[in-house]
Amino acid sequence: MAEDTRAGILDAVSDWMKFLTIIALIAEAVILAAMGLTPTSHPLSAWYPVFMLGFLILIVVGFFVDRHNRRKSAPLVLHVGEITTTADPSRTAVEPAAVEALNISDYYVDMTKGYSFKRPDSELWSKPAHLSALELAKKVGVVKDAAITEEQFLLDGAVVPLGRMLRSSENIIFSQGDPLTIEMTDQTSNAVVDAIIERLLKRMEEEGEGHEEVDEAKITEFRRSMINPEGLDLQGIQLENSFSLMILDKSLSEQSPVRPTLGNIFSQHQAVARDPIDTMVANDTMMLWGTQNTLTNVLLNGTLREVSTYRMYKLVDSSRFVFLISIVWIPQSQGSIEVWHEMKQMIESFKVIDQ
């Protein structure tokens, strides 16, 4: 084996694999020397190629084991537009002793549920709000019937896969600053809707229908239906920077025909949220995904402008719970850069406490 090939192998693997490879390469060199000194008539002569093949198989198996272990523990990096968050699976699960020394004025710690994360530093953040799943559903508009009770909410969820676990979740929410109130206009749009309208007009032109049959009123109506397919009253929408944690108890899914895996929980979340996904990264114990949406031609404090919303989600598995961390960041808000850095600190500091 040439020296440059050997050097390439050593550069491609981790320390333990380098040690194994060095041993195999030395053994190979010894076997080659022995082959040169051993007469072909000697009984061992026929076994030397077998020994060399065995060492080669050892290197190949070790290489793939090393690759698998490094992929499993490699940091996950999520890019959404120009912002990025990183999660290191090898440092997410910690022993209780590593958390007990934390200052609770700086960290939010729950030893019972087994998690901790960095509290926001700025005084503009609210105190944590503790909401049930029903209270959260009403807050975000998923449940519009103000009269529905917790009992009815849980009963209705019994027929939904993982419904008991999802509808019994505990939710902790930190919000920052005053909400931004935006007003929709007839020209309110986003990049996806603009692209669809442009393609429809181009197709009509290619088919000979012409633009003269498509007046501005029809385009406006189509744009409105795309931005608001459910016909909701979108005037006076309030957007706010927030960090939230949903705690899902896996013991409540024991009777569910669907297992509480990260993939299944993600599917149930998306069925409700229906957010588009710009990017996603995942491994066996963690999933991260995010989206960015920019609304153009909205009124903000009486001024026509665009408003962007960045959403990032992080699902983390533990032996007893699944944690869903989500952040909403609005660049047009007050002190937006500082707010983002605090959110990044909070989501990246999240730890699962091994017990």
mmCIF file of C-alpha atoms in Angstrom:
data_model
loop_
_atom_site.group_PDB
_atom_site.id
_atom_site.type_symbol
_atom_site.label_atom_id
_atom_site.label_comp_id
_atom_site.label_asym_id
_atom_site.label_seq_id
_atom_site.Cartn_x
_atom_site.Cartn_y
_atom_site.Cartn_z
ATOM 1 C CA MET A 1 0.000 0.000 0.000
ATOM 2 C CA ALA A 2 1.449 3.389 -1.014
ATOM 3 C CA GLU A 3 2.382 5.920 1.669
ATOM 4 C CA ASP A 4 -0.027 8.603 0.361
ATOM 5 C CA THR A 5 -2.922 6.110 0.451
ATOM 6 C CA ARG A 6 -2.104 5.205 4.050
ATOM 7 C CA ALA A 7 -1.936 8.867 5.021
ATOM 8 C CA GLY A 8 -5.333 9.471 3.384
ATOM 9 C CA ILE A 9 -6.918 6.698 5.403
ATOM 10 C CA LEU A 10 -5.499 8.030 8.670
ATOM 11 C CA ASP A 11 -6.778 11.555 7.947
ATOM 12 C CA ALA A 12 -10.323 10.305 7.313
ATOM 13 C CA VAL A 13 -10.973 8.563 10.591
ATOM 14 C CA SER A 14 -11.185 9.401 14.279
ATOM 15 C CA ASP A 15 -8.515 8.693 16.902
ATOM 16 C CA TRP A 16 -9.626 5.191 17.926
ATOM 17 C CA MET A 17 -9.974 4.213 14.304
ATOM 18 C CA LYS A 18 -6.528 5.610 13.535
ATOM 19 C CA PHE A 19 -5.077 3.398 16.236
ATOM 20 C CA LEU A 20 -6.842 0.343 14.816
ATOM 21 C CA THR A 21 -5.709 1.224 11.293
ATOM 22 C CA ILE A 22 -2.078 1.684 12.355
ATOM 23 C CA ILE A 23 -2.117 -1.767 13.960
ATOM 24 C CA ALA A 24 -3.624 -3.300 10.799
ATOM 25 C CA LEU A 25 -1.127 -1.539 8.529
ATOM 26 C CA ILE A 26 1.822 -2.667 10.675
ATOM 27 C CA ALA A 27 0.487 -6.210 10.659
ATOM 28 C CA GLU A 28 0.111 -6.012 6.895
ATOM 29 C CA ALA A 29 3.731 -4.900 6.530
ATOM 30 C CA VAL A 30 4.886 -7.735 8.772
ATOM 31 C CA ILE A 31 2.885 -10.268 6.727
ATOM 32 C CA LEU A 32 4.324 -8.917 3.475
ATOM 33 C CA ALA A 33 7.852 -9.255 4.897
ATOM 34 C CA ALA A 34 7.082 -12.771 6.122
ATOM 35 C CA MET A 35 5.732 -13.754 2.704
ATOM 36 C CA GLY A 36 9.030 -12.696 1.153
ATOM 37 C CA LEU A 37 11.033 -14.780 3.600
ATOM 38 C CA THR A 38 8.815 -17.888 3.649
ATOM 39 C CA PRO A 39 9.313 -20.522 0.929
ATOM 40 C CA THR A 40 6.244 -21.119 -1.205
ATOM 41 C CA SER A 41 6.327 -24.773 -0.197
ATOM 42 C CA HIS A 42 5.857 -23.902 3.497
ATOM 43 C CA PRO A 43 2.297 -24.616 4.837
ATOM 44 C CA LEU A 44 1.950 -21.052 6.161
ATOM 45 C CA SER A 45 2.571 -19.556 2.738
ATOM 46 C CA ALA A 46 -1.020 -20.194 1.627
ATOM 47 C CA TRP A 47 -2.433 -18.513 4.750
ATOM 48 C CA TYR A 48 -0.724 -15.150 4.363
ATOM 49 C CA PRO A 49 -3.301 -13.786 1.843
ATOM 50 C CA VAL A 50 -6.081 -14.881 4.212
ATOM 51 C CA PHE A 51 -4.462 -12.947 7.068
ATOM 52 C CA MET A 52 -4.130 -9.857 4.874
ATOM 53 C CA LEU A 53 -7.766 -10.113 3.795
ATOM 54 C CA GLY A 54 -8.815 -10.423 7.449
ATOM 55 C CA PHE A 55 -6.993 -7.233 8.396
ATOM 56 C CA LEU A 56 -8.539 -5.458 5.393
ATOM 57 C CA ILE A 57 -12.038 -6.523 6.492
ATOM 58 C CA LEU A 58 -11.218 -5.320 10.027
ATOM 59 C CA ILE A 59 -10.317 -1.867 8.694
ATOM 60 C CA VAL A 60 -13.458 -1.647 6.507
ATOM 61 C CA VAL A 61 -15.805 -2.724 9.330
ATOM 62 C CA GLY A 62 -14.136 -0.336 11.750
ATOM 63 C CA PHE A 63 -14.423 2.494 9.241
ATOM 64 C CA PHE A 64 -18.190 2.059 8.795
ATOM 65 C CA VAL A 65 -18.745 1.731 12.558
ATOM 66 C CA ASP A 66 -16.777 4.942 13.031
ATOM 67 C CA ARG A 67 -18.791 6.753 10.345
ATOM 68 C CA HIS A 68 -22.072 5.623 11.929
ATOM 69 C CA ASN A 69 -21.071 6.761 15.417
ATOM 70 C CA ARG A 70 -19.834 10.121 14.194
ATOM 71 C CA ARG A 71 -23.046 10.784 12.212
ATOM 72 C CA LYS A 72 -25.163 9.870 15.241
ATOM 73 C CA SER A 73 -23.324 12.279 17.556
ATOM 74 C CA ALA A 74 -22.512 15.028 15.053
ATOM 75 C CA PRO A 75 -23.964 18.477 15.832
ATOM 76 C CA LEU A 76 -27.164 19.369 13.963
ATOM 77 C CA VAL A 77 -27.122 22.776 12.285
ATOM 78 C CA LEU A 78 -30.384 24.393 11.182
ATOM 79 C CA HIS A 79 -30.332 27.321 8.742
ATOM 80 C CA VAL A 80 -33.492 29.387 8.267
ATOM 81 C CA GLY A 81 -32.836 32.357 6.037
ATOM 82 C CA GLU A 82 -29.904 34.239 7.530
ATOM 83 C CA ILE A 83 -30.246 32.818 11.062
ATOM 84 C CA THR A 84 -28.789 29.582 12.380
ATOM 85 C CA THR A 85 -29.137 27.401 15.455
ATOM 86 C CA THR A 86 -27.037 24.399 16.455
ATOM 87 C CA ALA A 87 -27.861 21.347 18.582
ATOM 88 C CA ASP A 88 -25.185 18.984 19.868
ATOM 89 C CA PRO A 89 -26.816 15.604 20.688
ATOM 90 C CA SER A 90 -23.722 14.473 22.617
ATOM 91 C CA ARG A 91 -24.179 17.379 25.064
ATOM 92 C CA THR A 92 -27.970 17.503 25.311
ATOM 93 C CA ALA A 93 -28.374 14.719 27.897
ATOM 94 C CA VAL A 94 -26.629 15.543 31.182
ATOM 95 C CA GLU A 95 -26.375 14.057 34.660
ATOM 96 C CA PRO A 96 -28.383 15.652 37.532
ATOM 97 C CA ALA A 97 -25.165 16.850 39.153
ATOM 98 C CA ALA A 98 -24.446 19.051 36.145
ATOM 99 C CA VAL A 99 -27.749 20.856 36.645
ATOM 100 C CA GLU A 100 -27.954 21.054 40.439
ATOM 101 C CA ALA A 101 -25.187 23.661 40.527
ATOM 102 C CA LEU A 102 -27.011 26.016 38.133
ATOM 103 C CA ASN A 103 -28.325 29.328 39.417
ATOM 104 C CA ILE A 104 -32.125 29.162 39.106
ATOM 105 C CA SER A 105 -32.267 32.902 38.524
ATOM 106 C CA ASP A 106 -30.332 32.313 35.289
ATOM 107 C CA TYR A 107 -31.722 28.891 34.333
ATOM 108 C CA TYR A 108 -35.178 27.367 34.236
ATOM 109 C CA VAL A 109 -34.818 23.915 35.811
ATOM 110 C CA ASP A 110 -37.384 21.165 36.372
ATOM 111 C CA MET A 111 -35.813 18.094 37.942
ATOM 112 C CA THR A 112 -39.167 16.273 38.046
ATOM 113 C CA LYS A 113 -39.699 16.439 34.296
ATOM 114 C CA GLY A 114 -35.962 16.327 33.632
ATOM 115 C CA TYR A 115 -34.995 19.435 31.660
ATOM 116 C CA SER A 116 -33.317 22.831 31.920
ATOM 117 C CA PHE A 117 -32.636 25.839 29.701
ATOM 118 C CA LYS A 118 -31.203 29.345 29.936
ATOM 119 C CA ARG A 119 -33.630 32.071 30.977
ATOM 120 C CA PRO A 120 -33.729 35.259 28.873
ATOM 121 C CA ASP A 121 -31.524 38.067 30.183
ATOM 122 C CA SER A 122 -33.519 41.100 29.056
ATOM 123 C CA GLU A 123 -36.103 42.607 31.408
ATOM 124 C CA LEU A 124 -38.440 43.078 28.430
ATOM 125 C CA TRP A 125 -39.328 39.381 28.556
ATOM 126 C CA SER A 126 -42.474 38.341 30.371
ATOM 127 C CA LYS A 127 -42.538 35.943 33.262
ATOM 128 C CA PRO A 128 -43.192 32.382 32.057
ATOM 129 C CA ALA A 129 -46.870 31.670 31.390
ATOM 130 C CA HIS A 130 -48.008 28.119 32.186
ATOM 131 C CA LEU A 131 -50.804 26.999 29.857
ATOM 132 C CA SER A 132 -52.706 23.789 29.338
ATOM 133 C CA ALA A 133 -53.030 22.420 25.826
ATOM 134 C CA LEU A 134 -56.575 23.839 25.602
ATOM 135 C CA GLU A 135 -55.481 27.280 26.788
ATOM 136 C CA LEU A 136 -52.698 27.261 24.215
ATOM 137 C CA ALA A 137 -55.074 26.110 21.458
ATOM 138 C CA LYS A 138 -57.424 28.996 22.262
ATOM 139 C CA LYS A 139 -54.530 31.463 22.408
ATOM 140 C CA VAL A 140 -53.255 30.571 18.916
ATOM 141 C CA GLY A 141 -56.752 30.248 17.433
ATOM 142 C CA VAL A 142 -56.802 26.497 16.786
ATOM 143 C CA VAL A 143 -59.850 26.183 19.090
ATOM 144 C CA LYS A 144 -62.365 28.968 18.449
ATOM 145 C CA ASP A 145 -65.130 27.783 20.783
ATOM 146 C CA ALA A 146 -64.519 29.705 24.008
ATOM 147 C CA ALA A 147 -67.068 27.540 25.853
ATOM 148 C CA ILE A 148 -65.286 24.208 25.346
ATOM 149 C CA THR A 149 -64.117 22.636 28.611
ATOM 150 C CA GLU A 150 -60.943 20.731 29.428
ATOM 151 C CA GLU A 151 -63.003 17.545 29.817
ATOM 152 C CA GLN A 152 -64.586 17.922 26.370
ATOM 153 C CA PHE A 153 -61.238 18.861 24.843
ATOM 154 C CA LEU A 154 -59.606 15.698 26.200
ATOM 155 C CA LEU A 155 -62.599 13.553 25.229
ATOM 156 C CA ASP A 156 -62.505 14.819 21.639
ATOM 157 C CA GLY A 157 -58.790 14.061 21.490
ATOM 158 C CA ALA A 158 -59.283 10.424 22.491
ATOM 159 C CA VAL A 159 -59.950 9.431 18.866
ATOM 160 C CA VAL A 160 -56.886 11.260 17.538
ATOM 161 C CA PRO A 161 -53.582 9.341 17.273
ATOM 162 C CA LEU A 162 -51.486 10.344 20.308
ATOM 163 C CA GLY A 163 -54.422 12.609 21.201
ATOM 164 C CA ARG A 164 -54.377 11.969 24.941
ATOM 165 C CA MET A 165 -50.679 12.794 25.186
ATOM 166 C CA LEU A 166 -50.907 15.877 22.967
ATOM 167 C CA ARG A 167 -54.025 17.299 24.629
ATOM 168 C CA SER A 168 -52.625 16.771 28.118
ATOM 169 C CA SER A 169 -49.408 18.644 27.373
ATOM 170 C CA GLU A 170 -47.935 21.260 29.682
ATOM 171 C CA ASN A 171 -46.800 24.486 28.014
ATOM 172 C CA ILE A 172 -44.419 27.182 29.197
ATOM 173 C CA ILE A 173 -44.268 30.420 27.191
ATOM 174 C CA PHE A 174 -41.957 33.417 27.422
ATOM 175 C CA SER A 175 -42.931 36.439 25.298
ATOM 176 C CA GLN A 176 -40.911 39.566 24.612
ATOM 177 C CA GLY A 177 -41.977 43.174 24.275
ATOM 178 C CA ASP A 178 -45.282 44.485 22.983
ATOM 179 C CA PRO A 179 -46.945 42.532 20.168
ATOM 180 C CA LEU A 180 -46.808 44.026 16.668
ATOM 181 C CA THR A 181 -50.254 44.691 15.196
ATOM 182 C CA ILE A 182 -50.430 44.407 11.423
ATOM 183 C CA GLU A 183 -53.310 45.109 9.053
ATOM 184 C CA MET A 184 -53.797 43.209 5.799
ATOM 185 C CA THR A 185 -54.416 45.124 2.565
ATOM 186 C CA ASP A 186 -55.681 44.057 -0.842
ATOM 187 C CA GLN A 187 -52.043 43.896 -1.984
ATOM 188 C CA THR A 188 -50.763 41.819 0.927
ATOM 189 C CA SER A 189 -48.797 38.889 -0.448
ATOM 190 C CA ASN A 190 -45.670 36.763 -0.069
ATOM 191 C CA ALA A 191 -43.086 35.204 -2.381
ATOM 192 C CA VAL A 192 -45.021 31.956 -2.884
ATOM 193 C CA VAL A 193 -48.292 33.682 -3.812
ATOM 194 C CA ASP A 194 -46.505 36.122 -6.122
ATOM 195 C CA ALA A 195 -44.787 33.241 -7.908
ATOM 196 C CA ILE A 196 -48.071 31.344 -8.359
ATOM 197 C CA ILE A 197 -49.839 34.411 -9.784
ATOM 198 C CA GLU A 198 -46.956 35.080 -12.160
ATOM 199 C CA ARG A 199 -46.992 31.483 -13.424
ATOM 200 C CA LEU A 200 -50.775 31.479 -13.881
ATOM 201 C CA LEU A 201 -50.648 34.686 -15.908
ATOM 202 C CA LYS A 202 -47.782 33.332 -18.004
ATOM 203 C CA ARG A 203 -49.641 30.086 -18.682
ATOM 204 C CA MET A 204 -52.791 31.973 -19.710
ATOM 205 C CA GLU A 205 -50.729 34.098 -22.067
ATOM 206 C CA GLU A 206 -49.106 31.006 -23.611
ATOM 207 C CA GLU A 207 -52.543 29.412 -24.111
ATOM 208 C CA GLY A 208 -53.725 32.530 -25.891
ATOM 209 C CA GLU A 209 -56.233 33.701 -23.319
ATOM 210 C CA GLY A 210 -54.446 37.015 -22.860
ATOM 211 C CA HIS A 211 -54.224 39.277 -19.852
ATOM 212 C CA GLU A 212 -57.135 41.440 -20.913
ATOM 213 C CA GLU A 213 -59.588 38.902 -19.468
ATOM 214 C CA VAL A 214 -57.889 38.969 -16.063
ATOM 215 C CA ASP A 215 -58.632 42.271 -14.375
ATOM 216 C CA GLU A 216 -56.999 43.528 -11.202
ATOM 217 C CA ALA A 217 -60.073 42.686 -9.122
ATOM 218 C CA LYS A 218 -59.783 38.980 -9.995
ATOM 219 C CA ILE A 219 -56.070 38.960 -9.204
ATOM 220 C CA THR A 220 -56.749 40.681 -5.879
ATOM 221 C CA GLU A 221 -59.451 38.167 -4.981
ATOM 222 C CA PHE A 222 -57.188 35.260 -5.898
ATOM 223 C CA ARG A 223 -54.328 36.733 -3.854
ATOM 224 C CA ARG A 224 -56.612 37.189 -0.856
ATOM 225 C CA SER A 225 -57.835 33.583 -1.079
ATOM 226 C CA MET A 226 -54.243 32.301 -1.174
ATOM 227 C CA ILE A 227 -53.089 34.380 1.787
ATOM 228 C CA ASN A 228 -56.223 33.529 3.768
ATOM 229 C CA PRO A 229 -57.677 30.244 2.431
ATOM 230 C CA GLU A 230 -60.053 29.836 5.397
ATOM 231 C CA GLY A 231 -61.568 33.294 5.030
ATOM 232 C CA LEU A 232 -60.656 34.386 8.548
ATOM 233 C CA ASP A 233 -60.760 37.959 9.765
ATOM 234 C CA LEU A 234 -57.091 38.856 9.492
ATOM 235 C CA GLN A 235 -57.382 42.503 10.428
ATOM 236 C CA GLY A 236 -55.452 43.503 13.518
ATOM 237 C CA ILE A 237 -53.225 40.401 13.606
ATOM 238 C CA GLN A 238 -50.824 40.450 16.519
ATOM 239 C CA LEU A 239 -47.343 38.987 16.204
ATOM 240 C CA GLU A 240 -44.863 38.669 19.042
ATOM 241 C CA ASN A 241 -41.430 37.283 19.759
ATOM 242 C CA SER A 242 -41.788 34.186 21.881
ATOM 243 C CA PHE A 243 -40.101 31.077 23.227
ATOM 244 C CA SER A 244 -42.291 28.138 24.187
ATOM 245 C CA LEU A 245 -41.788 24.662 25.568
ATOM 246 C CA MET A 246 -44.357 21.870 25.206
ATOM 247 C CA ILE A 247 -43.905 18.887 27.530
ATOM 248 C CA LEU A 248 -45.404 15.602 26.319
ATOM 249 C CA ASP A 249 -45.710 12.685 28.729
ATOM 250 C CA LYS A 250 -45.121 9.472 26.781
ATOM 251 C CA SER A 251 -46.890 7.353 29.415
ATOM 252 C CA LEU A 252 -50.185 8.920 28.252
ATOM 253 C CA SER A 253 -49.739 7.317 24.817
ATOM 254 C CA GLU A 254 -49.648 3.722 26.054
ATOM 255 C CA GLN A 255 -53.128 3.005 24.657
ATOM 256 C CA SER A 256 -52.480 4.803 21.375
ATOM 257 C CA PRO A 257 -52.164 2.672 18.228
ATOM 258 C CA VAL A 258 -49.444 5.113 17.108
ATOM 259 C CA ARG A 259 -46.138 5.121 18.962
ATOM 260 C CA PRO A 260 -44.847 8.439 20.368
ATOM 261 C CA THR A 261 -41.824 8.613 18.074
ATOM 262 C CA LEU A 262 -40.389 11.948 17.012
ATOM 263 C CA GLY A 263 -41.596 11.366 13.455
ATOM 264 C CA ASN A 264 -45.177 10.666 14.533
ATOM 265 C CA ILE A 265 -45.280 13.648 16.894
ATOM 266 C CA PHE A 266 -43.888 15.835 14.122
ATOM 267 C CA SER A 267 -46.628 14.633 11.760
ATOM 268 C CA GLN A 268 -49.355 15.430 14.282
ATOM 269 C CA HIS A 269 -47.861 18.867 14.935
ATOM 270 C CA GLN A 270 -47.718 19.713 11.231
ATOM 271 C CA ALA A 271 -51.314 18.579 10.717
ATOM 272 C CA VAL A 272 -52.346 21.373 13.092
ATOM 273 C CA ALA A 273 -49.715 24.029 12.412
ATOM 274 C CA ARG A 274 -49.599 23.543 8.623
ATOM 275 C CA ASP A 275 -46.461 25.655 8.407
ATOM 276 C CA PRO A 276 -44.349 25.163 5.296
ATOM 277 C CA ILE A 277 -40.893 23.780 6.073
ATOM 278 C CA ASP A 278 -37.870 25.519 4.610
ATOM 279 C CA THR A 279 -35.269 23.207 6.134
ATOM 280 C CA MET A 280 -34.990 20.232 8.495
ATOM 281 C CA VAL A 281 -32.230 18.238 10.208
ATOM 282 C CA ALA A 282 -32.620 15.193 12.470
ATOM 283 C CA ASN A 283 -31.069 12.168 14.125
ATOM 284 C CA ASP A 284 -32.381 9.366 16.375
ATOM 285 C CA THR A 285 -33.104 11.598 19.386
ATOM 286 C CA MET A 286 -33.710 15.052 17.968
ATOM 287 C CA MET A 287 -35.429 16.909 15.116
ATOM 288 C CA LEU A 288 -35.082 20.557 14.112
ATOM 289 C CA TRP A 289 -37.019 22.367 11.409
ATOM 290 C CA GLY A 290 -37.859 25.918 10.526
ATOM 291 C CA THR A 291 -39.592 28.315 8.184
ATOM 292 C CA GLN A 292 -39.477 31.974 7.229
ATOM 293 C CA ASN A 293 -42.409 33.934 5.841
ATOM 294 C CA THR A 294 -42.378 37.552 4.687
ATOM 295 C CA LEU A 295 -45.673 39.343 4.162
ATOM 296 C CA THR A 296 -45.419 42.301 1.817
ATOM 297 C CA ASN A 297 -47.705 45.337 1.672
ATOM 298 C CA VAL A 298 -49.074 45.140 5.199
ATOM 299 C CA LEU A 299 -49.826 48.127 7.407
ATOM 300 C CA LEU A 300 -47.629 48.388 10.497
ATOM 301 C CA ASN A 301 -48.407 51.431 12.644
ATOM 302 C CA GLY A 302 -50.129 52.963 9.632
ATOM 303 C CA THR A 303 -47.101 52.498 7.349
ATOM 304 C CA LEU A 304 -47.130 50.169 4.357
ATOM 305 C CA ARG A 305 -44.183 47.779 4.674
ATOM 306 C CA GLU A 306 -43.161 44.127 4.872
ATOM 307 C CA VAL A 307 -43.015 42.009 8.011
ATOM 308 C CA SER A 308 -41.063 38.766 8.361
ATOM 309 C CA THR A 309 -41.657 35.918 10.784
ATOM 310 C CA TYR A 310 -39.043 33.246 11.524
ATOM 311 C CA ARG A 311 -40.139 30.049 13.246
ATOM 312 C CA MET A 312 -37.822 27.334 14.542
ATOM 313 C CA TYR A 313 -38.829 24.066 16.178
ATOM 314 C CA LYS A 314 -36.825 21.504 18.131
ATOM 315 C CA LEU A 315 -38.133 18.077 19.187
ATOM 316 C CA VAL A 316 -36.040 16.313 21.834
ATOM 317 C CA ASP A 317 -36.673 12.770 23.070
ATOM 318 C CA SER A 318 -36.026 11.422 26.554
ATOM 319 C CA SER A 319 -36.938 8.196 28.353
ATOM 320 C CA ARG A 320 -40.216 9.577 29.782
ATOM 321 C CA PHE A 321 -40.999 12.751 27.867
ATOM 322 C CA VAL A 322 -40.792 14.413 24.489
ATOM 323 C CA PHE A 323 -40.066 18.137 24.498
ATOM 324 C CA LEU A 324 -41.098 20.506 21.714
ATOM 325 C CA ILE A 325 -39.273 23.836 21.831
ATOM 326 C CA SER A 326 -40.423 26.540 19.441
ATOM 327 C CA ILE A 327 -39.362 30.126 18.870
ATOM 328 C CA VAL A 328 -40.952 32.939 16.890
ATOM 329 C CA TRP A 329 -38.712 35.847 15.914
ATOM 330 C CA ILE A 330 -39.799 39.031 14.136
ATOM 331 C CA PRO A 331 -36.898 41.113 12.766
ATOM 332 C CA GLN A 332 -39.091 44.243 12.645
ATOM 333 C CA SER A 333 -39.597 44.176 16.426
ATOM 334 C CA GLN A 334 -37.788 46.414 18.897
ATOM 335 C CA GLY A 335 -34.230 45.298 19.657
ATOM 336 C CA SER A 336 -34.609 42.397 17.249
ATOM 337 C CA ILE A 337 -30.922 41.408 17.073
ATOM 338 C CA GLU A 338 -30.577 41.207 20.852
ATOM 339 C CA VAL A 339 -33.861 39.296 21.033
ATOM 340 C CA TRP A 340 -32.637 36.750 18.511
ATOM 341 C CA HIS A 341 -29.391 36.190 20.428
ATOM 342 C CA GLU A 342 -31.378 35.532 23.607
ATOM 343 C CA MET A 343 -33.680 33.101 21.788
ATOM 344 C CA LYS A 344 -30.679 31.326 20.293
ATOM 345 C CA GLN A 345 -29.179 31.009 23.778
ATOM 346 C CA MET A 346 -32.418 29.591 25.154
ATOM 347 C CA ILE A 347 -33.006 26.965 22.483
ATOM 348 C CA GLU A 348 -29.365 25.874 22.297
ATOM 349 C CA SER A 349 -29.014 25.617 26.091
ATOM 350 C CA PHE A 350 -31.896 23.123 26.417
ATOM 351 C CA LYS A 351 -30.763 20.014 28.301
ATOM 352 C CA VAL A 352 -32.423 16.706 29.141
ATOM 353 C CA ILE A 353 -31.538 15.490 32.621
ATOM 354 C CA ASP A 354 -30.749 11.776 32.796
ATOM 355 C CA GLN A 355 -32.369 10.223 35.866
#
